[in-house]
Coordinates of C-alpha atoms in Angstrom, one line a residue:
M704 CA 34.6 -81.0 -34.6
T705 CA 37.0 -83.4 -36.3
A706 CA 40.3 -84.2 -34.2
S707 CA 42.9 -85.9 -35.1
S708 CA 46.1 -86.9 -33.3
V709 CA 49.7 -85.6 -33.3
A710 CA 52.6 -87.9 -34.3
A711 CA 56.3 -87.1 -33.0
T712 CA 58.3 -84.8 -35.1
T713 CA 60.1 -85.6 -37.8
V714 CA 61.5 -82.7 -39.6
Q715 CA 65.0 -81.9 -39.3
F716 CA 65.7 -78.4 -38.3
N717 CA 68.2 -75.9 -38.8
P718 CA 67.8 -73.9 -35.9
E719 CA 69.6 -70.1 -34.8
T720 CA 70.1 -70.8 -30.7
R721 CA 72.6 -68.6 -29.9
L722 CA 71.8 -64.1 -29.0
Y723 CA 72.8 -61.8 -31.4
I724 CA 74.5 -59.0 -29.7
D725 CA 76.7 -56.1 -31.1
G726 CA 77.0 -57.9 -34.5
R727 CA 78.2 -61.3 -33.1
L728 CA 76.2 -64.5 -32.7
R729 CA 77.1 -66.2 -29.4
D730 CA 75.9 -68.0 -26.4
A731 CA 74.5 -66.4 -23.0
A732 CA 77.1 -65.2 -20.5
S733 CA 76.1 -67.8 -17.4
G734 CA 75.6 -70.8 -20.3
R735 CA 72.2 -70.9 -19.4
T736 CA 69.8 -72.3 -21.8
A737 CA 65.9 -73.0 -22.3
E738 CA 64.3 -75.6 -23.5
N739 CA 62.1 -75.2 -26.8
I740 CA 58.1 -76.8 -26.3
N741 CA 56.3 -78.5 -28.9
P742 CA 52.6 -77.7 -27.4
A743 CA 51.5 -80.2 -29.5
T744 CA 53.4 -83.0 -28.1
E745 CA 54.8 -81.1 -24.8
E746 CA 58.2 -82.6 -26.5
V747 CA 61.2 -81.0 -26.3
L748 CA 62.4 -79.3 -30.3
G749 CA 65.4 -78.5 -28.9
L750 CA 67.3 -75.9 -27.0
A751 CA 67.5 -71.7 -27.3
T752 CA 70.1 -69.3 -25.0
D753 CA 68.4 -68.0 -22.3
A754 CA 70.1 -64.3 -21.3
G755 CA 71.1 -62.7 -18.4
A756 CA 71.5 -59.0 -16.8
E757 CA 75.0 -59.2 -18.6
D758 CA 74.1 -59.9 -21.9
M759 CA 71.2 -57.7 -21.7
D760 CA 73.8 -55.0 -20.8
E761 CA 75.9 -55.2 -23.4
A762 CA 72.9 -55.3 -26.0
I763 CA 71.9 -51.9 -24.5
A764 CA 75.7 -50.8 -24.8
A765 CA 75.6 -51.7 -28.5
A766 CA 73.0 -50.0 -29.3
R767 CA 73.3 -47.0 -27.8
R768 CA 77.2 -47.0 -29.8
A769 CA 76.0 -47.9 -32.8
F770 CA 72.8 -45.2 -32.6
D771 CA 75.3 -42.2 -31.1
T772 CA 78.5 -43.4 -33.3
T773 CA 77.4 -44.2 -36.6
D774 CA 75.9 -43.1 -39.8
W775 CA 73.4 -45.0 -39.6
S776 CA 70.5 -42.6 -37.9
T777 CA 71.9 -40.0 -40.8
N778 CA 72.0 -42.4 -44.1
P779 CA 68.7 -43.4 -45.3
D780 CA 70.3 -45.4 -49.0
F781 CA 72.0 -46.8 -46.3
R782 CA 69.0 -48.3 -44.3
Q783 CA 67.0 -48.2 -47.0
H784 CA 69.6 -51.0 -49.3
C785 CA 70.3 -52.7 -45.6
L786 CA 66.1 -53.3 -45.2
M787 CA 66.1 -54.8 -48.9
Q788 CA 69.2 -56.8 -48.6
L789 CA 67.6 -57.8 -45.1
H790 CA 64.1 -58.6 -47.0
D791 CA 65.6 -61.0 -49.7
A792 CA 67.3 -62.8 -47.3
L793 CA 64.3 -63.7 -45.4
Q794 CA 62.9 -64.4 -48.2
Q795 CA 65.2 -67.7 -48.8
D796 CA 64.3 -68.6 -45.6
R797 CA 60.4 -69.4 -45.9
E798 CA 60.0 -72.7 -45.1
D799 CA 62.7 -73.5 -43.0
M800 CA 60.9 -70.4 -40.9
R801 CA 57.8 -71.7 -41.5
A802 CA 58.8 -75.6 -40.3
E803 CA 59.7 -74.2 -37.3
L804 CA 56.4 -71.9 -36.8
I805 CA 54.4 -74.7 -37.0
A806 CA 56.5 -76.5 -34.3
E807 CA 57.7 -74.2 -31.5
V808 CA 54.2 -72.0 -32.3
G809 CA 51.7 -74.9 -33.0
A810 CA 50.7 -72.6 -35.2
P811 CA 48.0 -74.1 -38.3
L812 CA 50.1 -75.0 -41.9
G813 CA 47.2 -72.8 -43.2
F814 CA 47.7 -70.0 -41.2
T815 CA 51.7 -69.2 -42.4
Y816 CA 50.1 -69.1 -45.3
L817 CA 48.7 -65.6 -43.7
A818 CA 49.0 -63.4 -40.9
Q819 CA 51.1 -66.0 -39.4
L820 CA 54.3 -65.5 -42.5
D821 CA 53.7 -65.4 -45.8
W822 CA 52.0 -61.6 -45.4
P823 CA 54.3 -60.1 -43.3
L824 CA 57.4 -61.8 -45.4
A825 CA 56.0 -60.1 -48.3
D826 CA 55.6 -56.1 -46.9
A827 CA 56.7 -55.3 -43.5
L828 CA 60.5 -54.9 -44.4
R829 CA 59.6 -53.9 -48.1
W830 CA 56.9 -51.2 -47.4
P831 CA 58.7 -49.1 -44.6
A832 CA 62.4 -49.9 -47.0
E833 CA 60.7 -48.4 -49.9
Y834 CA 58.8 -45.6 -48.1
I835 CA 62.1 -44.1 -46.7
S836 CA 62.0 -42.2 -50.0
Q837 CA 58.3 -41.1 -49.3
F838 CA 58.3 -39.3 -46.4
G839 CA 58.9 -36.0 -45.4
W840 CA 62.3 -35.6 -43.3
E841 CA 61.8 -32.1 -43.4
R842 CA 59.7 -29.4 -44.5
Q843 CA 59.5 -25.3 -44.9
L844 CA 57.6 -23.6 -42.6
D845 CA 56.8 -19.8 -44.1
V846 CA 59.3 -17.0 -43.2
D847 CA 58.5 -15.3 -39.7
D848 CA 59.9 -12.0 -38.6
K849 CA 58.8 -11.4 -34.9
F850 CA 62.0 -9.2 -34.4
G851 CA 61.5 -7.5 -37.2
V852 CA 64.7 -9.7 -39.1
P853 CA 63.3 -12.0 -41.8
Y854 CA 64.5 -16.3 -40.6
H855 CA 63.4 -19.7 -42.1
R856 CA 62.1 -22.5 -39.7
A857 CA 62.2 -26.5 -40.8
V858 CA 60.8 -29.1 -38.9
V859 CA 62.8 -31.8 -38.9
K860 CA 62.2 -35.4 -38.3
E861 CA 65.0 -37.3 -36.4
P862 CA 64.8 -40.8 -35.1
M863 CA 64.4 -41.5 -31.5
G864 CA 67.4 -43.4 -30.7
V865 CA 67.1 -47.1 -28.6
V866 CA 64.0 -49.0 -28.8
G867 CA 63.5 -51.6 -27.3
A868 CA 61.1 -53.9 -28.9
I869 CA 60.0 -56.4 -26.7
T870 CA 57.8 -59.4 -28.5
P871 CA 55.3 -62.5 -27.7
W872 CA 54.8 -65.6 -28.5
N873 CA 51.3 -65.6 -30.5
V874 CA 52.0 -64.5 -34.5
P875 CA 56.0 -64.1 -33.1
F876 CA 57.6 -63.5 -36.7
E877 CA 54.4 -60.9 -37.9
I878 CA 55.2 -58.4 -35.0
I879 CA 58.6 -59.0 -34.5
A880 CA 58.7 -58.2 -38.1
N881 CA 56.3 -54.9 -38.1
K882 CA 58.6 -53.9 -35.4
V883 CA 62.1 -54.3 -37.4
G884 CA 61.0 -52.7 -40.3
Q885 CA 59.7 -49.3 -39.2
I886 CA 62.5 -48.7 -35.9
L887 CA 65.7 -49.6 -38.5
A888 CA 63.2 -47.9 -41.7
T889 CA 63.1 -44.5 -39.2
G890 CA 67.1 -44.7 -38.7
N891 CA 66.9 -45.9 -35.1
T892 CA 68.5 -49.0 -33.2
M893 CA 67.1 -51.5 -31.6
V894 CA 67.3 -54.2 -28.8
L895 CA 65.0 -57.1 -29.2
K896 CA 63.2 -59.1 -26.3
P897 CA 61.1 -62.2 -28.1
A898 CA 59.2 -64.4 -25.8
M899 CA 61.4 -67.9 -24.4
E900 CA 58.3 -69.8 -25.5
T901 CA 58.8 -69.1 -29.2
P902 CA 62.9 -68.2 -29.6
W903 CA 63.9 -70.1 -32.9
N904 CA 62.1 -67.9 -35.5
A905 CA 63.2 -64.8 -33.8
L906 CA 67.0 -65.7 -33.4
R907 CA 67.4 -66.5 -36.8
W908 CA 67.0 -62.9 -37.7
G909 CA 70.1 -62.5 -36.0
R910 CA 72.1 -65.1 -38.2
V911 CA 70.2 -63.4 -41.3
I912 CA 72.2 -60.6 -40.8
A913 CA 75.0 -61.6 -39.8
E914 CA 75.4 -63.6 -42.9
R915 CA 73.6 -62.2 -45.4
T916 CA 73.3 -58.1 -44.9
D917 CA 75.6 -55.2 -44.5
I918 CA 73.4 -53.4 -40.9
P919 CA 76.0 -52.3 -39.2
R920 CA 77.5 -54.0 -35.9
G921 CA 75.1 -52.6 -32.9
V922 CA 71.9 -51.5 -34.6
V923 CA 70.5 -55.0 -34.2
N924 CA 70.5 -56.6 -31.1
I925 CA 68.6 -60.2 -30.2
V926 CA 68.2 -61.1 -26.6
P927 CA 65.7 -63.4 -25.3
A928 CA 65.3 -64.1 -21.6
S929 CA 63.2 -66.3 -19.4
D930 CA 64.2 -64.2 -15.9
N931 CA 61.3 -60.7 -16.4
S932 CA 63.8 -58.9 -14.1
V933 CA 66.2 -59.5 -17.1
A934 CA 63.3 -57.5 -20.4
Q935 CA 63.1 -55.1 -17.2
R936 CA 66.2 -53.7 -17.6
L937 CA 65.2 -51.6 -21.6
L938 CA 62.1 -50.3 -19.3
T939 CA 65.0 -48.2 -16.7
D940 CA 67.7 -48.1 -18.8
S941 CA 68.1 -44.6 -18.9
R942 CA 70.0 -45.3 -22.5
V943 CA 66.5 -47.0 -24.2
D944 CA 65.1 -44.0 -25.5
M945 CA 61.4 -46.1 -26.1
I946 CA 60.0 -48.9 -25.5
S947 CA 57.5 -50.5 -28.3
F948 CA 55.6 -53.8 -26.8
T949 CA 52.7 -55.7 -28.1
G950 CA 51.1 -58.5 -25.5
S951 CA 48.8 -58.0 -22.1
T952 CA 47.6 -54.9 -21.1
V953 CA 48.3 -56.0 -17.1
V954 CA 52.4 -56.4 -18.9
G955 CA 51.6 -52.8 -20.9
E956 CA 50.6 -51.0 -17.5
L957 CA 53.8 -52.2 -15.9
I958 CA 56.2 -50.8 -19.0
Q959 CA 54.4 -47.2 -18.6
R960 CA 55.1 -47.8 -14.4
L961 CA 58.4 -48.4 -14.7
S962 CA 59.1 -46.4 -18.0
A963 CA 58.0 -43.3 -16.5
S964 CA 61.2 -42.2 -14.9
T965 CA 63.4 -41.7 -17.7
M966 CA 59.7 -40.4 -20.0
K967 CA 60.6 -43.0 -22.4
R968 CA 57.9 -42.9 -25.4
N969 CA 56.0 -45.9 -25.5
L970 CA 54.2 -47.8 -28.2
L971 CA 51.5 -50.5 -26.7
E972 CA 49.6 -52.8 -28.7
L973 CA 48.1 -54.5 -25.6
G974 CA 45.0 -57.0 -25.6
G975 CA 41.5 -57.1 -27.1
K976 CA 37.9 -58.6 -26.8
S977 CA 37.1 -57.5 -30.1
A978 CA 33.2 -57.9 -31.3
F979 CA 31.9 -59.7 -34.4
L980 CA 28.2 -57.7 -35.1
L981 CA 26.0 -58.8 -36.6
L982 CA 23.6 -56.1 -37.9
D983 CA 19.7 -57.1 -37.8
D984 CA 19.3 -56.9 -42.0
A985 CA 22.4 -59.2 -42.3
D986 CA 21.8 -62.2 -43.6
L987 CA 22.7 -65.5 -41.1
N988 CA 23.5 -68.3 -43.4
A989 CA 26.2 -66.3 -45.3
T990 CA 27.7 -64.0 -42.5
V991 CA 27.6 -66.4 -38.7
P992 CA 29.5 -68.9 -40.2
G993 CA 32.1 -66.1 -40.5
C994 CA 32.5 -66.3 -36.4
I995 CA 35.4 -69.7 -36.2
A996 CA 38.0 -66.6 -37.4
A997 CA 37.8 -66.3 -33.6
L998 CA 39.8 -70.2 -33.7
M999 CA 42.8 -68.6 -36.2
N1000 CA 45.9 -69.8 -34.1
A1001 CA 43.6 -71.5 -31.7
G1002 CA 41.6 -68.0 -30.3
Q1003 CA 44.8 -66.9 -29.6
G1004 CA 45.4 -63.4 -31.0
C1005 CA 44.3 -59.4 -30.1
A1006 CA 42.7 -58.7 -32.3
L1007 CA 40.2 -61.2 -33.4
T1008 CA 36.7 -61.2 -33.0
T1009 CA 35.5 -63.5 -29.7
R1010 CA 32.4 -62.2 -28.9
M1011 CA 29.1 -62.1 -31.1
L1012 CA 26.8 -60.0 -30.8
V1013 CA 23.3 -60.8 -32.4
P1014 CA 19.9 -58.9 -32.8
S1015 CA 17.7 -60.4 -29.9
Q1016 CA 15.2 -61.7 -32.9
F1017 CA 17.8 -63.9 -34.5
Y1018 CA 20.0 -64.7 -31.4
E1019 CA 19.1 -69.0 -31.3
T1020 CA 18.8 -69.1 -34.6
A1021 CA 22.3 -67.6 -34.6
V1022 CA 23.1 -70.2 -31.7
E1023 CA 22.6 -72.5 -33.9
I1024 CA 24.4 -71.7 -36.6
A1025 CA 27.6 -70.9 -34.6
T1026 CA 27.6 -74.6 -33.0
A1027 CA 27.6 -76.2 -35.7
S1028 CA 30.3 -74.4 -37.5
F1029 CA 32.6 -74.6 -34.7
S1030 CA 31.3 -78.7 -34.6
S1031 CA 32.5 -78.3 -37.6
V1032 CA 35.9 -77.1 -37.4
S1033 CA 38.9 -79.9 -37.7
C1034 CA 41.3 -79.5 -34.8
G1035 CA 44.2 -81.3 -34.5
D1036 CA 48.5 -82.0 -35.7
P1037 CA 49.0 -78.3 -36.4
G1038 CA 50.9 -79.6 -39.4
D1039 CA 48.3 -81.0 -41.1
P1040 CA 46.4 -78.5 -43.8
A1041 CA 43.4 -80.3 -43.4
N1042 CA 43.2 -78.6 -39.2
L1043 CA 42.4 -75.1 -38.9
Y1044 CA 43.8 -75.2 -35.6
G1045 CA 46.0 -77.2 -33.4
P1046 CA 47.5 -76.0 -29.7
V1047 CA 47.5 -74.0 -27.6
I1048 CA 51.1 -72.5 -26.8
S1049 CA 51.9 -74.1 -23.1
A1050 CA 50.0 -75.8 -19.7
K1051 CA 49.9 -72.4 -18.4
Q1052 CA 47.7 -70.7 -21.7
Y1053 CA 45.8 -74.5 -21.4
D1054 CA 45.1 -74.0 -17.8
R1055 CA 43.7 -70.3 -18.3
V1056 CA 41.7 -71.4 -20.9
M1057 CA 40.2 -74.3 -19.1
G1058 CA 39.9 -71.8 -15.8
Y1059 CA 37.6 -68.9 -17.6
L1060 CA 35.4 -71.8 -18.7
Q1061 CA 34.2 -72.9 -15.4
I1062 CA 34.2 -69.5 -14.8
A1063 CA 31.7 -68.7 -17.7
K1064 CA 29.9 -72.0 -16.7
E1065 CA 29.3 -70.5 -13.3
E1066 CA 28.3 -67.2 -14.3
G1067 CA 25.5 -69.1 -15.6
A1068 CA 26.9 -69.7 -19.6
R1069 CA 25.4 -72.1 -21.7
I1070 CA 28.1 -74.3 -23.4
T1071 CA 26.7 -75.5 -27.1
T1072 CA 29.6 -77.2 -28.4
G1073 CA 33.2 -77.7 -27.2
G1074 CA 34.4 -77.0 -22.8
G1075 CA 37.1 -79.2 -22.8
R1076 CA 39.8 -81.6 -24.7
P1077 CA 38.9 -82.7 -27.7
K1078 CA 38.2 -86.7 -27.7
G1079 CA 41.4 -88.2 -29.6
L1080 CA 43.8 -85.6 -28.3
D1081 CA 45.5 -87.5 -25.6
R1082 CA 49.1 -85.6 -25.2
G1083 CA 49.5 -81.2 -26.4
Y1084 CA 47.7 -78.3 -25.4
F1085 CA 44.2 -78.8 -27.4
I1086 CA 41.3 -77.5 -26.5
A1087 CA 37.7 -77.5 -28.4
P1088 CA 36.6 -75.1 -30.4
T1089 CA 33.8 -73.6 -27.9
V1090 CA 30.7 -71.7 -28.3
L1091 CA 29.6 -69.9 -24.7
A1092 CA 25.9 -68.7 -25.1
D1093 CA 23.6 -67.1 -22.5
V1094 CA 26.8 -64.7 -22.2
A1095 CA 25.5 -60.8 -20.9
P1096 CA 27.8 -57.7 -20.5
Q1097 CA 28.3 -58.1 -17.3
H1098 CA 29.8 -61.7 -17.1
R1099 CA 33.8 -61.8 -16.9
V1100 CA 33.8 -63.8 -20.5
F1101 CA 32.6 -60.8 -21.6
Q1102 CA 34.6 -58.2 -20.6
E1103 CA 37.7 -60.0 -20.3
E1104 CA 40.5 -61.5 -23.2
I1105 CA 40.8 -65.6 -22.6
F1106 CA 42.8 -66.0 -25.5
G1107 CA 41.9 -69.4 -26.4
P1108 CA 39.0 -71.3 -28.8
V1109 CA 36.2 -69.7 -27.1
L1110 CA 33.0 -67.5 -28.3
T1111 CA 30.3 -65.8 -27.0
V1112 CA 27.5 -65.2 -27.8
T1113 CA 25.2 -62.5 -26.3
P1114 CA 21.9 -61.2 -28.0
Y1115 CA 21.4 -56.7 -28.3
D1116 CA 18.4 -55.0 -28.5
G1117 CA 17.3 -51.0 -29.9
G1118 CA 18.8 -51.3 -33.8
D1119 CA 22.3 -49.3 -35.1
D1120 CA 22.2 -47.5 -31.5
G1121 CA 22.4 -50.8 -28.8
A1122 CA 24.7 -52.7 -31.4
V1123 CA 27.2 -49.7 -31.3
E1124 CA 26.7 -49.9 -27.6
M1125 CA 27.1 -53.3 -27.2
A1126 CA 30.1 -53.4 -28.9
N1127 CA 31.7 -50.5 -27.0
N1128 CA 30.8 -51.9 -23.9
S1129 CA 34.5 -52.7 -23.3
M1130 CA 37.3 -51.9 -21.6
Y1131 CA 39.5 -52.5 -25.0
G1132 CA 39.0 -51.0 -28.1
L1133 CA 41.2 -53.1 -30.7
A1134 CA 39.5 -54.2 -33.4
G1135 CA 35.9 -55.9 -34.9
T1136 CA 34.1 -56.9 -37.8
V1137 CA 30.6 -55.6 -38.8
M1138 CA 28.2 -58.0 -41.2
G1139 CA 24.8 -56.2 -43.0
S1140 CA 24.0 -53.5 -45.2
T1141 CA 27.3 -51.7 -46.6
D1142 CA 25.9 -48.3 -46.0
R1143 CA 24.4 -49.3 -42.7
A1144 CA 28.3 -51.5 -41.6
M1145 CA 29.9 -48.3 -42.1
A1146 CA 28.0 -46.1 -40.2
V1147 CA 28.1 -48.3 -37.6
A1148 CA 31.7 -48.9 -37.8
R1149 CA 32.8 -45.2 -37.3
R1150 CA 30.9 -44.9 -33.7
I1151 CA 32.9 -48.3 -32.4
R1152 CA 35.7 -47.2 -30.0
A1153 CA 38.5 -49.4 -31.5
G1154 CA 41.4 -49.1 -34.0
S1155 CA 40.4 -51.2 -37.2
I1156 CA 37.3 -52.7 -38.4
N1157 CA 36.4 -55.2 -40.8
V1158 CA 33.5 -54.3 -43.1
N1159 CA 31.8 -57.7 -44.4
S1160 CA 34.6 -59.2 -46.3
A1161 CA 37.0 -56.4 -46.4
L1162 CA 40.5 -56.2 -44.3
Y1163 CA 42.4 -53.5 -42.8
Y1164 CA 45.4 -55.7 -42.3
G1165 CA 48.7 -54.4 -44.9
A1166 CA 52.0 -53.0 -42.9
D1167 CA 50.7 -49.7 -45.0
A1168 CA 47.5 -50.0 -42.5
P1169 CA 48.5 -48.5 -38.8
F1170 CA 47.0 -50.6 -36.2
G1171 CA 46.3 -50.2 -32.5
G1172 CA 43.7 -49.6 -30.3
Y1173 CA 41.4 -47.6 -27.7
K1174 CA 40.8 -47.1 -24.4
M1175 CA 42.4 -50.1 -23.1
S1176 CA 43.9 -51.4 -26.0
G1177 CA 47.3 -49.5 -26.2
I1178 CA 48.7 -46.2 -27.0
G1179 CA 50.1 -45.2 -30.4
R1180 CA 50.2 -47.1 -34.0
Q1181 CA 52.1 -49.7 -35.3
N1182 CA 52.8 -50.2 -39.6
G1183 CA 51.5 -47.5 -41.8
V1184 CA 52.4 -43.6 -41.5
E1185 CA 51.4 -43.2 -38.4
G1186 CA 53.2 -46.1 -37.0
F1187 CA 57.0 -44.6 -38.8
E1188 CA 55.8 -41.4 -37.7
Q1189 CA 55.7 -43.3 -34.0
H1190 CA 59.3 -43.8 -33.7
L1191 CA 60.4 -40.5 -34.7
Q1192 CA 61.6 -36.9 -33.1
T1193 CA 60.6 -33.6 -34.0
K1194 CA 62.8 -30.7 -34.3
V1195 CA 61.9 -27.3 -35.3
I1196 CA 64.9 -24.7 -36.0
A1197 CA 64.9 -21.4 -37.2
Y1198 CA 67.9 -19.7 -38.9
P1199 CA 68.3 -16.4 -40.3
V1200 CA 67.4 -15.8 -44.2
D1201 CA 70.9 -15.1 -46.5

């Protein structure tokens, strides 16, 4: 592992720092602000408005009014026009957003050309906008005559209403974009509550919408808040019809409880502890180095494959290759294209990951590389890429989401049946990767209880691909046809034959 020091930023930003509520960019009613911290330097980048209860109530009221009193929900051509406007406008801000994501997320430059920015920028809005014209908004059932008089029946798809979208800090643009695209394409209005750790990329959406689109006021509202009770108003307010949340399973459970009294539909994309599974016919030298994908975004990704499962007869060799692969990864300034990964998001997250490494040692795991702060990086929330060998299924670091640059390695026996059993030995079921001969890997992939699986070098990601999990990894799907329908109600109308 190589490390490069991080200099204080010299980038000149042009961030949006104001809330966007009812078509207006404004400060919080209280005047309160929060500091935006660069996790690579621990320096203050600037400020962002920190909303309170009054701001959230106004945002909910605006979204409700826009849904109930405008034709947004019933004018698909206009929605398509507005979404394509927004898509085009965001392309113009690409490099400003890239700089902000590197600074406030600590995202490596290279990752911004992938899922952190460029991939969702290409299709997160465009795909659902185009799908508006292809979706079957209404279909006819067979004529029926149960009372002796024939009648038609139509199945109609209608928007849910007001959607509260709550998004995390790890890949903020990507998650916001995929929520905005499908929520708006299906005719809903929304209140977005983004993470306070990464406010600038979220607030920029408000400025772009206000200045460069025809999206009516109230359709989109953006309300970052550091006080969790402000976000919780979305869960309990009867004017909100649905919650779309991406984040931890613990918070997902809270959302289920608090939203139950108003019977909101919940789309919950939660945690993961995904397997990087090698079958016994995999070429170790060709496949094991792929385990460094667990280091993307400093390991802060719910779908990253952080559990490497290896046939017992190849275990020590796989540990050696994984250790060498992790040791060769460059870490440091996220703005330097030579670095694969940068810091974790905050001091709180740093302490959490380091706490898990202590737990791993207490449980008997062996640290083969990493395990602490990289040499030469005395400031910033950096953790060296870490491989934990001799991890057993009963260990907490095998079962719990660490959300840091840490890979566990565990042997299995029993051929493909044993591989499947080990992969499924988790309360989570979000994603995974299977390495081996294609036919066997495909057969194993079909048996793993997870929402998205890569086989060998293939990649499931895309705005057209439904994403979500089994078990404690969530409820519902975001993106694709299934995600589109997630944001719609179904109505059946019976009417007489003329």
